mmCIF file with all atom_site columns, C-alpha atoms in Angstrom:
data_model
loop_
_atom_site.group_PDB
_atom_site.id
_atom_site.type_symbol
_atom_site.label_atom_id
_atom_site.label_alt_id
_atom_site.label_comp_id
_atom_site.label_asym_id
_atom_site.label_entity_id
_atom_site.label_seq_id
_atom_site.pdbx_PDB_ins_code
_atom_site.Cartn_x
_atom_site.Cartn_y
_atom_site.Cartn_z
_atom_site.occupancy
_atom_site.B_iso_or_equiv
_atom_site.pdbx_formal_charge
_atom_site.auth_seq_id
_atom_site.auth_comp_id
_atom_site.auth_asym_id
_atom_site.auth_atom_id
_atom_site.pdbx_PDB_model_num
ATOM 1   C CA . UNK A 1 1   ? -14.962 4.709   -57.580 1.00 54.00 ? 1   UNK A CA 1
ATOM 2   C CA . UNK A 1 2   ? -16.702 1.971   -55.630 1.00 52.00 ? 2   UNK A CA 1
ATOM 3   C CA . UNK A 1 3   ? -13.442 0.042   -55.405 1.00 51.00 ? 3   UNK A CA 1
ATOM 4   C CA . UNK A 1 4   ? -11.567 3.163   -54.245 1.00 51.00 ? 4   UNK A CA 1
ATOM 5   C CA . UNK A 1 5   ? -14.182 3.752   -51.510 1.00 47.00 ? 5   UNK A CA 1
ATOM 6   C CA . UNK A 1 6   ? -13.865 0.137   -50.344 1.00 47.00 ? 6   UNK A CA 1
ATOM 7   C CA . UNK A 1 7   ? -10.083 0.455   -50.194 1.00 46.00 ? 7   UNK A CA 1
ATOM 8   C CA . UNK A 1 8   ? -10.339 3.650   -48.158 1.00 51.00 ? 8   UNK A CA 1
ATOM 9   C CA . UNK A 1 9   ? -12.992 2.095   -45.931 1.00 49.00 ? 9   UNK A CA 1
ATOM 10  C CA . UNK A 1 10  ? -10.860 -0.950  -45.352 1.00 46.00 ? 10  UNK A CA 1
ATOM 11  C CA . UNK A 1 11  ? -7.802  1.193   -44.697 1.00 49.00 ? 11  UNK A CA 1
ATOM 12  C CA . UNK A 1 12  ? -9.764  3.349   -42.257 1.00 46.00 ? 12  UNK A CA 1
ATOM 13  C CA . UNK A 1 13  ? -11.083 0.243   -40.511 1.00 43.00 ? 13  UNK A CA 1
ATOM 14  C CA . UNK A 1 14  ? -7.583  -1.133  -39.959 1.00 40.00 ? 14  UNK A CA 1
ATOM 15  C CA . UNK A 1 15  ? -6.266  2.269   -38.956 1.00 38.00 ? 15  UNK A CA 1
ATOM 16  C CA . UNK A 1 16  ? -9.004  2.628   -36.319 1.00 40.00 ? 16  UNK A CA 1
ATOM 17  C CA . UNK A 1 17  ? -8.453  -0.939  -35.180 1.00 41.00 ? 17  UNK A CA 1
ATOM 18  C CA . UNK A 1 18  ? -4.709  -0.313  -34.852 1.00 39.00 ? 18  UNK A CA 1
ATOM 19  C CA . UNK A 1 19  ? -5.285  2.939   -32.959 1.00 39.00 ? 19  UNK A CA 1
ATOM 20  C CA . UNK A 1 20  ? -7.687  1.301   -30.519 1.00 39.00 ? 20  UNK A CA 1
ATOM 21  C CA . UNK A 1 21  ? -5.211  -1.540  -29.945 1.00 38.00 ? 21  UNK A CA 1
ATOM 22  C CA . UNK A 1 22  ? -2.407  0.928   -29.387 1.00 33.00 ? 22  UNK A CA 1
ATOM 23  C CA . UNK A 1 23  ? -4.466  2.844   -26.861 1.00 33.00 ? 23  UNK A CA 1
ATOM 24  C CA . UNK A 1 24  ? -5.468  -0.346  -25.092 1.00 33.00 ? 24  UNK A CA 1
ATOM 25  C CA . UNK A 1 25  ? -1.926  -1.707  -24.978 1.00 34.00 ? 25  UNK A CA 1
ATOM 26  C CA . UNK A 1 26  ? -0.490  1.520   -23.629 1.00 34.00 ? 26  UNK A CA 1
ATOM 27  C CA . UNK A 1 27  ? -2.669  1.287   -20.540 1.00 39.00 ? 27  UNK A CA 1
ATOM 28  C CA . UNK A 1 28  ? -1.417  -0.784  -17.656 1.00 40.00 ? 28  UNK A CA 1
ATOM 29  C CA . UNK A 1 29  ? -2.135  -1.514  -14.030 1.00 45.00 ? 29  UNK A CA 1
ATOM 30  C CA . UNK A 1 30  ? 0.487   1.103   -13.186 1.00 46.00 ? 30  UNK A CA 1
ATOM 31  C CA . UNK A 1 31  ? -1.659  3.876   -14.637 1.00 53.00 ? 31  UNK A CA 1
ATOM 32  C CA . UNK A 1 32  ? -4.755  3.169   -12.572 1.00 63.00 ? 32  UNK A CA 1
ATOM 33  C CA . UNK A 1 33  ? -5.673  4.157   -9.057  1.00 73.00 ? 33  UNK A CA 1
ATOM 34  C CA . UNK A 1 34  ? -4.588  1.703   -6.437  1.00 76.00 ? 34  UNK A CA 1
ATOM 35  C CA . UNK A 1 35  ? -6.456  0.748   -3.262  1.00 85.00 ? 35  UNK A CA 1
ATOM 36  C CA . UNK A 1 36  ? -4.002  -0.990  -0.998  1.00 88.00 ? 36  UNK A CA 1
ATOM 37  C CA . UNK A 1 37  ? -6.846  -2.242  1.196   1.00 89.00 ? 37  UNK A CA 1
ATOM 38  C CA . UNK A 1 38  ? -7.983  -4.432  -1.703  1.00 89.00 ? 38  UNK A CA 1
ATOM 39  C CA . UNK A 1 39  ? -4.543  -5.937  -2.279  1.00 89.00 ? 39  UNK A CA 1
ATOM 40  C CA . UNK A 1 40  ? -4.372  -9.682  -1.810  1.00 92.00 ? 40  UNK A CA 1
ATOM 41  C CA . UNK A 1 41  ? -2.256  -10.672 1.180   1.00 93.00 ? 41  UNK A CA 1
ATOM 42  C CA . UNK A 1 42  ? 1.255   -11.808 0.396   1.00 93.00 ? 42  UNK A CA 1
ATOM 43  C CA . UNK A 1 43  ? 0.438   -15.201 1.869   1.00 93.00 ? 43  UNK A CA 1
ATOM 44  C CA . UNK A 1 44  ? -1.372  -15.801 -1.434  1.00 94.00 ? 44  UNK A CA 1
ATOM 45  C CA . UNK A 1 45  ? 1.670   -14.749 -3.454  1.00 94.00 ? 45  UNK A CA 1
ATOM 46  C CA . UNK A 1 46  ? 4.093   -16.773 -1.326  1.00 95.00 ? 46  UNK A CA 1
ATOM 47  C CA . UNK A 1 47  ? 1.706   -19.667 -0.794  1.00 95.00 ? 47  UNK A CA 1
ATOM 48  C CA . UNK A 1 48  ? 3.195   -22.478 1.271   1.00 94.00 ? 48  UNK A CA 1
ATOM 49  C CA . UNK A 1 49  ? 6.248   -20.471 2.343   1.00 95.00 ? 49  UNK A CA 1
ATOM 50  C CA . UNK A 1 50  ? 7.090   -19.738 5.960   1.00 94.00 ? 50  UNK A CA 1
ATOM 51  C CA . UNK A 1 51  ? 7.756   -16.223 7.162   1.00 94.00 ? 51  UNK A CA 1
ATOM 52  C CA . UNK A 1 52  ? 11.478  -17.037 7.418   1.00 96.00 ? 52  UNK A CA 1
ATOM 53  C CA . UNK A 1 53  ? 11.553  -18.438 3.862   1.00 96.00 ? 53  UNK A CA 1
ATOM 54  C CA . UNK A 1 54  ? 9.894   -15.282 2.543   1.00 95.00 ? 54  UNK A CA 1
ATOM 55  C CA . UNK A 1 55  ? 12.343  -13.071 4.430   1.00 95.00 ? 55  UNK A CA 1
ATOM 56  C CA . UNK A 1 56  ? 15.283  -14.957 2.925   1.00 95.00 ? 56  UNK A CA 1
ATOM 57  C CA . UNK A 1 57  ? 13.751  -14.865 -0.557  1.00 95.00 ? 57  UNK A CA 1
ATOM 58  C CA . UNK A 1 58  ? 13.164  -11.125 -0.358  1.00 95.00 ? 58  UNK A CA 1
ATOM 59  C CA . UNK A 1 59  ? 16.826  -10.514 0.490   1.00 93.00 ? 59  UNK A CA 1
ATOM 60  C CA . UNK A 1 60  ? 17.911  -12.007 -2.819  1.00 92.00 ? 60  UNK A CA 1
ATOM 61  C CA . UNK A 1 61  ? 19.279  -9.827  -5.573  1.00 88.00 ? 61  UNK A CA 1
ATOM 62  C CA . UNK A 1 62  ? 17.855  -9.652  -9.076  1.00 91.00 ? 62  UNK A CA 1
ATOM 63  C CA . UNK A 1 63  ? 14.189  -10.089 -8.175  1.00 92.00 ? 63  UNK A CA 1
ATOM 64  C CA . UNK A 1 64  ? 11.571  -9.224  -10.764 1.00 91.00 ? 64  UNK A CA 1
ATOM 65  C CA . UNK A 1 65  ? 9.152   -6.336  -10.333 1.00 90.00 ? 65  UNK A CA 1
ATOM 66  C CA . UNK A 1 66  ? 6.313   -8.577  -9.113  1.00 92.00 ? 66  UNK A CA 1
ATOM 67  C CA . UNK A 1 67  ? 8.578   -10.199 -6.546  1.00 94.00 ? 67  UNK A CA 1
ATOM 68  C CA . UNK A 1 68  ? 9.934   -6.829  -5.404  1.00 94.00 ? 68  UNK A CA 1
ATOM 69  C CA . UNK A 1 69  ? 6.401   -5.522  -4.992  1.00 93.00 ? 69  UNK A CA 1
ATOM 70  C CA . UNK A 1 70  ? 5.303   -8.626  -3.058  1.00 95.00 ? 70  UNK A CA 1
ATOM 71  C CA . UNK A 1 71  ? 8.369   -8.334  -0.821  1.00 96.00 ? 71  UNK A CA 1
ATOM 72  C CA . UNK A 1 72  ? 7.647   -4.661  -0.143  1.00 96.00 ? 72  UNK A CA 1
ATOM 73  C CA . UNK A 1 73  ? 4.053   -5.541  0.719   1.00 96.00 ? 73  UNK A CA 1
ATOM 74  C CA . UNK A 1 74  ? 5.284   -8.400  2.929   1.00 97.00 ? 74  UNK A CA 1
ATOM 75  C CA . UNK A 1 75  ? 7.468   -5.966  4.909   1.00 97.00 ? 75  UNK A CA 1
ATOM 76  C CA . UNK A 1 76  ? 4.465   -3.662  5.294   1.00 97.00 ? 76  UNK A CA 1
ATOM 77  C CA . UNK A 1 77  ? 2.267   -6.521  6.534   1.00 97.00 ? 77  UNK A CA 1
ATOM 78  C CA . UNK A 1 78  ? 4.920   -7.487  9.096   1.00 97.00 ? 78  UNK A CA 1
ATOM 79  C CA . UNK A 1 79  ? 5.239   -3.963  10.478  1.00 98.00 ? 79  UNK A CA 1
ATOM 80  C CA . UNK A 1 80  ? 1.436   -3.663  10.577  1.00 97.00 ? 80  UNK A CA 1
ATOM 81  C CA . UNK A 1 81  ? 1.203   -6.814  12.708  1.00 97.00 ? 81  UNK A CA 1
ATOM 82  C CA . UNK A 1 82  ? 3.542   -5.229  15.272  1.00 97.00 ? 82  UNK A CA 1
ATOM 83  C CA . UNK A 1 83  ? 1.819   -1.854  14.927  1.00 98.00 ? 83  UNK A CA 1
ATOM 84  C CA . UNK A 1 84  ? -1.698  -3.217  15.486  1.00 97.00 ? 84  UNK A CA 1
ATOM 85  C CA . UNK A 1 85  ? -0.476  -5.132  18.533  1.00 97.00 ? 85  UNK A CA 1
ATOM 86  C CA . UNK A 1 86  ? 1.103   -1.990  20.002  1.00 97.00 ? 86  UNK A CA 1
ATOM 87  C CA . UNK A 1 87  ? -1.969  0.167   19.328  1.00 97.00 ? 87  UNK A CA 1
ATOM 88  C CA . UNK A 1 88  ? -4.093  -2.427  21.121  1.00 97.00 ? 88  UNK A CA 1
ATOM 89  C CA . UNK A 1 89  ? -1.714  -2.352  24.106  1.00 96.00 ? 89  UNK A CA 1
ATOM 90  C CA . UNK A 1 90  ? -1.788  1.457   24.247  1.00 96.00 ? 90  UNK A CA 1
ATOM 91  C CA . UNK A 1 91  ? -5.588  1.458   24.089  1.00 97.00 ? 91  UNK A CA 1
ATOM 92  C CA . UNK A 1 92  ? -5.769  -0.970  27.038  1.00 97.00 ? 92  UNK A CA 1
ATOM 93  C CA . UNK A 1 93  ? -3.375  1.203   29.054  1.00 95.00 ? 93  UNK A CA 1
ATOM 94  C CA . UNK A 1 94  ? -5.388  4.332   28.272  1.00 96.00 ? 94  UNK A CA 1
ATOM 95  C CA . UNK A 1 95  ? -8.635  2.573   29.141  1.00 96.00 ? 95  UNK A CA 1
ATOM 96  C CA . UNK A 1 96  ? -7.256  1.640   32.558  1.00 95.00 ? 96  UNK A CA 1
ATOM 97  C CA . UNK A 1 97  ? -5.864  5.148   33.082  1.00 94.00 ? 97  UNK A CA 1
ATOM 98  C CA . UNK A 1 98  ? -9.211  6.646   32.066  1.00 94.00 ? 98  UNK A CA 1
ATOM 99  C CA . UNK A 1 99  ? -10.980 4.552   34.700  1.00 93.00 ? 99  UNK A CA 1
ATOM 100 C CA . UNK A 1 100 ? -8.572  5.679   37.413  1.00 91.00 ? 100 UNK A CA 1
ATOM 101 C CA . UNK A 1 101 ? -8.608  9.316   36.309  1.00 88.00 ? 101 UNK A CA 1
ATOM 102 C CA . UNK A 1 102 ? -12.377 9.271   35.864  1.00 87.00 ? 102 UNK A CA 1
ATOM 103 C CA . UNK A 1 103 ? -12.751 8.673   39.589  1.00 88.00 ? 103 UNK A CA 1
ATOM 104 C CA . UNK A 1 104 ? -11.277 12.145  40.061  1.00 89.00 ? 104 UNK A CA 1
ATOM 105 C CA . UNK A 1 105 ? -13.450 13.750  37.379  1.00 90.00 ? 105 UNK A CA 1
ATOM 106 C CA . UNK A 1 106 ? -10.708 13.883  34.740  1.00 92.00 ? 106 UNK A CA 1
ATOM 107 C CA . UNK A 1 107 ? -11.602 13.626  31.019  1.00 93.00 ? 107 UNK A CA 1
ATOM 108 C CA . UNK A 1 108 ? -10.903 10.390  29.150  1.00 94.00 ? 108 UNK A CA 1
ATOM 109 C CA . UNK A 1 109 ? -7.832  10.169  26.889  1.00 95.00 ? 109 UNK A CA 1
ATOM 110 C CA . UNK A 1 110 ? -8.811  7.082   24.876  1.00 97.00 ? 110 UNK A CA 1
ATOM 111 C CA . UNK A 1 111 ? -11.350 8.782   22.579  1.00 96.00 ? 111 UNK A CA 1
ATOM 112 C CA . UNK A 1 112 ? -8.721  11.372  21.625  1.00 97.00 ? 112 UNK A CA 1
ATOM 113 C CA . UNK A 1 113 ? -6.129  8.682   20.994  1.00 97.00 ? 113 UNK A CA 1
ATOM 114 C CA . UNK A 1 114 ? -8.565  6.863   18.701  1.00 97.00 ? 114 UNK A CA 1
ATOM 115 C CA . UNK A 1 115 ? -9.271  10.097  16.798  1.00 98.00 ? 115 UNK A CA 1
ATOM 116 C CA . UNK A 1 116 ? -5.552  10.774  16.525  1.00 97.00 ? 116 UNK A CA 1
ATOM 117 C CA . UNK A 1 117 ? -4.971  7.254   15.166  1.00 97.00 ? 117 UNK A CA 1
ATOM 118 C CA . UNK A 1 118 ? -7.748  7.627   12.585  1.00 97.00 ? 118 UNK A CA 1
ATOM 119 C CA . UNK A 1 119 ? -6.270  10.946  11.432  1.00 98.00 ? 119 UNK A CA 1
ATOM 120 C CA . UNK A 1 120 ? -2.760  9.497   11.411  1.00 98.00 ? 120 UNK A CA 1
ATOM 121 C CA . UNK A 1 121 ? -3.924  6.628   9.174   1.00 97.00 ? 121 UNK A CA 1
ATOM 122 C CA . UNK A 1 122 ? -5.430  9.149   6.741   1.00 97.00 ? 122 UNK A CA 1
ATOM 123 C CA . UNK A 1 123 ? -2.244  11.204  6.795   1.00 98.00 ? 123 UNK A CA 1
ATOM 124 C CA . UNK A 1 124 ? -0.091  8.142   6.090   1.00 97.00 ? 124 UNK A CA 1
ATOM 125 C CA . UNK A 1 125 ? -2.258  6.907   3.218   1.00 96.00 ? 125 UNK A CA 1
ATOM 126 C CA . UNK A 1 126 ? -2.591  10.315  1.597   1.00 95.00 ? 126 UNK A CA 1
ATOM 127 C CA . UNK A 1 127 ? 1.105   11.078  1.956   1.00 96.00 ? 127 UNK A CA 1
ATOM 128 C CA . UNK A 1 128 ? 2.101   7.779   0.342   1.00 94.00 ? 128 UNK A CA 1
ATOM 129 C CA . UNK A 1 129 ? -0.483  8.027   -2.450  1.00 92.00 ? 129 UNK A CA 1
ATOM 130 C CA . UNK A 1 130 ? 0.658   11.591  -3.153  1.00 91.00 ? 130 UNK A CA 1
ATOM 131 C CA . UNK A 1 131 ? 4.312   10.577  -3.346  1.00 88.00 ? 131 UNK A CA 1
ATOM 132 C CA . UNK A 1 132 ? 3.649   7.641   -5.632  1.00 87.00 ? 132 UNK A CA 1
ATOM 133 C CA . UNK A 1 133 ? 1.178   9.298   -7.987  1.00 84.00 ? 133 UNK A CA 1
ATOM 134 C CA . UNK A 1 134 ? 3.435   12.327  -8.401  1.00 83.00 ? 134 UNK A CA 1
ATOM 135 C CA . UNK A 1 135 ? 5.919   10.237  -10.418 1.00 75.00 ? 135 UNK A CA 1
ATOM 136 C CA . UNK A 1 136 ? 3.330   9.118   -12.969 1.00 72.00 ? 136 UNK A CA 1
ATOM 137 C CA . UNK A 1 137 ? 3.224   5.673   -14.509 1.00 71.00 ? 137 UNK A CA 1
ATOM 138 C CA . UNK A 1 138 ? 6.096   3.519   -13.391 1.00 67.00 ? 138 UNK A CA 1
ATOM 139 C CA . UNK A 1 139 ? 6.494   -0.162  -12.778 1.00 67.00 ? 139 UNK A CA 1
ATOM 140 C CA . UNK A 1 140 ? 8.101   0.430   -9.385  1.00 81.00 ? 140 UNK A CA 1
ATOM 141 C CA . UNK A 1 141 ? 5.395   2.731   -8.046  1.00 82.00 ? 141 UNK A CA 1
ATOM 142 C CA . UNK A 1 142 ? 3.747   0.018   -5.929  1.00 86.00 ? 142 UNK A CA 1
ATOM 143 C CA . UNK A 1 143 ? 7.082   -0.892  -4.401  1.00 91.00 ? 143 UNK A CA 1
ATOM 144 C CA . UNK A 1 144 ? 7.541   2.787   -3.530  1.00 91.00 ? 144 UNK A CA 1
ATOM 145 C CA . UNK A 1 145 ? 4.022   2.881   -2.096  1.00 93.00 ? 145 UNK A CA 1
ATOM 146 C CA . UNK A 1 146 ? 4.584   -0.132  0.182   1.00 95.00 ? 146 UNK A CA 1
ATOM 147 C CA . UNK A 1 147 ? 7.978   1.212   1.254   1.00 96.00 ? 147 UNK A CA 1
ATOM 148 C CA . UNK A 1 148 ? 6.403   4.564   2.107   1.00 96.00 ? 148 UNK A CA 1
ATOM 149 C CA . UNK A 1 149 ? 3.647   2.912   4.138   1.00 97.00 ? 149 UNK A CA 1
ATOM 150 C CA . UNK A 1 150 ? 6.210   0.748   5.934   1.00 98.00 ? 150 UNK A CA 1
ATOM 151 C CA . UNK A 1 151 ? 8.513   3.662   6.776   1.00 97.00 ? 151 UNK A CA 1
ATOM 152 C CA . UNK A 1 152 ? 5.802   5.926   8.147   1.00 98.00 ? 152 UNK A CA 1
ATOM 153 C CA . UNK A 1 153 ? 4.244   3.051   10.104  1.00 98.00 ? 153 UNK A CA 1
ATOM 154 C CA . UNK A 1 154 ? 7.616   2.092   11.591  1.00 97.00 ? 154 UNK A CA 1
ATOM 155 C CA . UNK A 1 155 ? 8.159   5.686   12.688  1.00 97.00 ? 155 UNK A CA 1
ATOM 156 C CA . UNK A 1 156 ? 4.734   5.783   14.370  1.00 97.00 ? 156 UNK A CA 1
ATOM 157 C CA . UNK A 1 157 ? 5.360   2.394   16.006  1.00 97.00 ? 157 UNK A CA 1
ATOM 158 C CA . UNK A 1 158 ? 8.592   3.787   17.441  1.00 96.00 ? 158 UNK A CA 1
ATOM 159 C CA . UNK A 1 159 ? 6.653   6.785   18.794  1.00 94.00 ? 159 UNK A CA 1
ATOM 160 C CA . UNK A 1 160 ? 4.118   4.509   20.471  1.00 95.00 ? 160 UNK A CA 1
ATOM 161 C CA . UNK A 1 161 ? 6.773   2.148   21.814  1.00 92.00 ? 161 UNK A CA 1
ATOM 162 C CA . UNK A 1 162 ? 9.141   4.802   23.179  1.00 86.00 ? 162 UNK A CA 1
ATOM 163 C CA . UNK A 1 163 ? 6.913   7.854   23.671  1.00 71.00 ? 163 UNK A CA 1
ATOM 164 C CA . UNK A 1 164 ? 9.334   9.709   25.965  1.00 69.00 ? 164 UNK A CA 1
ATOM 165 C CA . UNK A 1 165 ? 12.549  9.175   24.027  1.00 62.00 ? 165 UNK A CA 1
ATOM 166 C CA . UNK A 1 166 ? 14.103  12.166  22.328  1.00 59.00 ? 166 UNK A CA 1
ATOM 167 C CA . UNK A 1 167 ? 15.431  11.598  18.824  1.00 53.00 ? 167 UNK A CA 1
#
């Protein structure tokens, strides 16, 4: 009886150990929430490489998932550099216009532009997180996230660069 109990106890111990290992192994970084603001810059991933070298590397076929994700993030970082520059230019233009219009008692546009930008950033983030999390766990979800962020940002950059053009 004592021996039978020990056998069952040992069997239960290994069964529980196996189950906990299975649960642990089934979890991955792809199943957790992702904060893109905490992502390391791609300059860390592509350490020592020039922008041109990275661009050429990212055009290669047969890249692994980590490389594809880093390349997608790299494209996002590039568009954000151009985007931030353009937003800064627009803010300077609006600031000057606000000074001139203020002399005639007109309301300032810059505070509304800044509010619109803050809301646009929230829209972009939430839209991309929603799209990516809707597919569940997948190794390509971060690539999809970066591509989403890049596409929406590029569209907004085009709006800010050519505000009067009809598409």
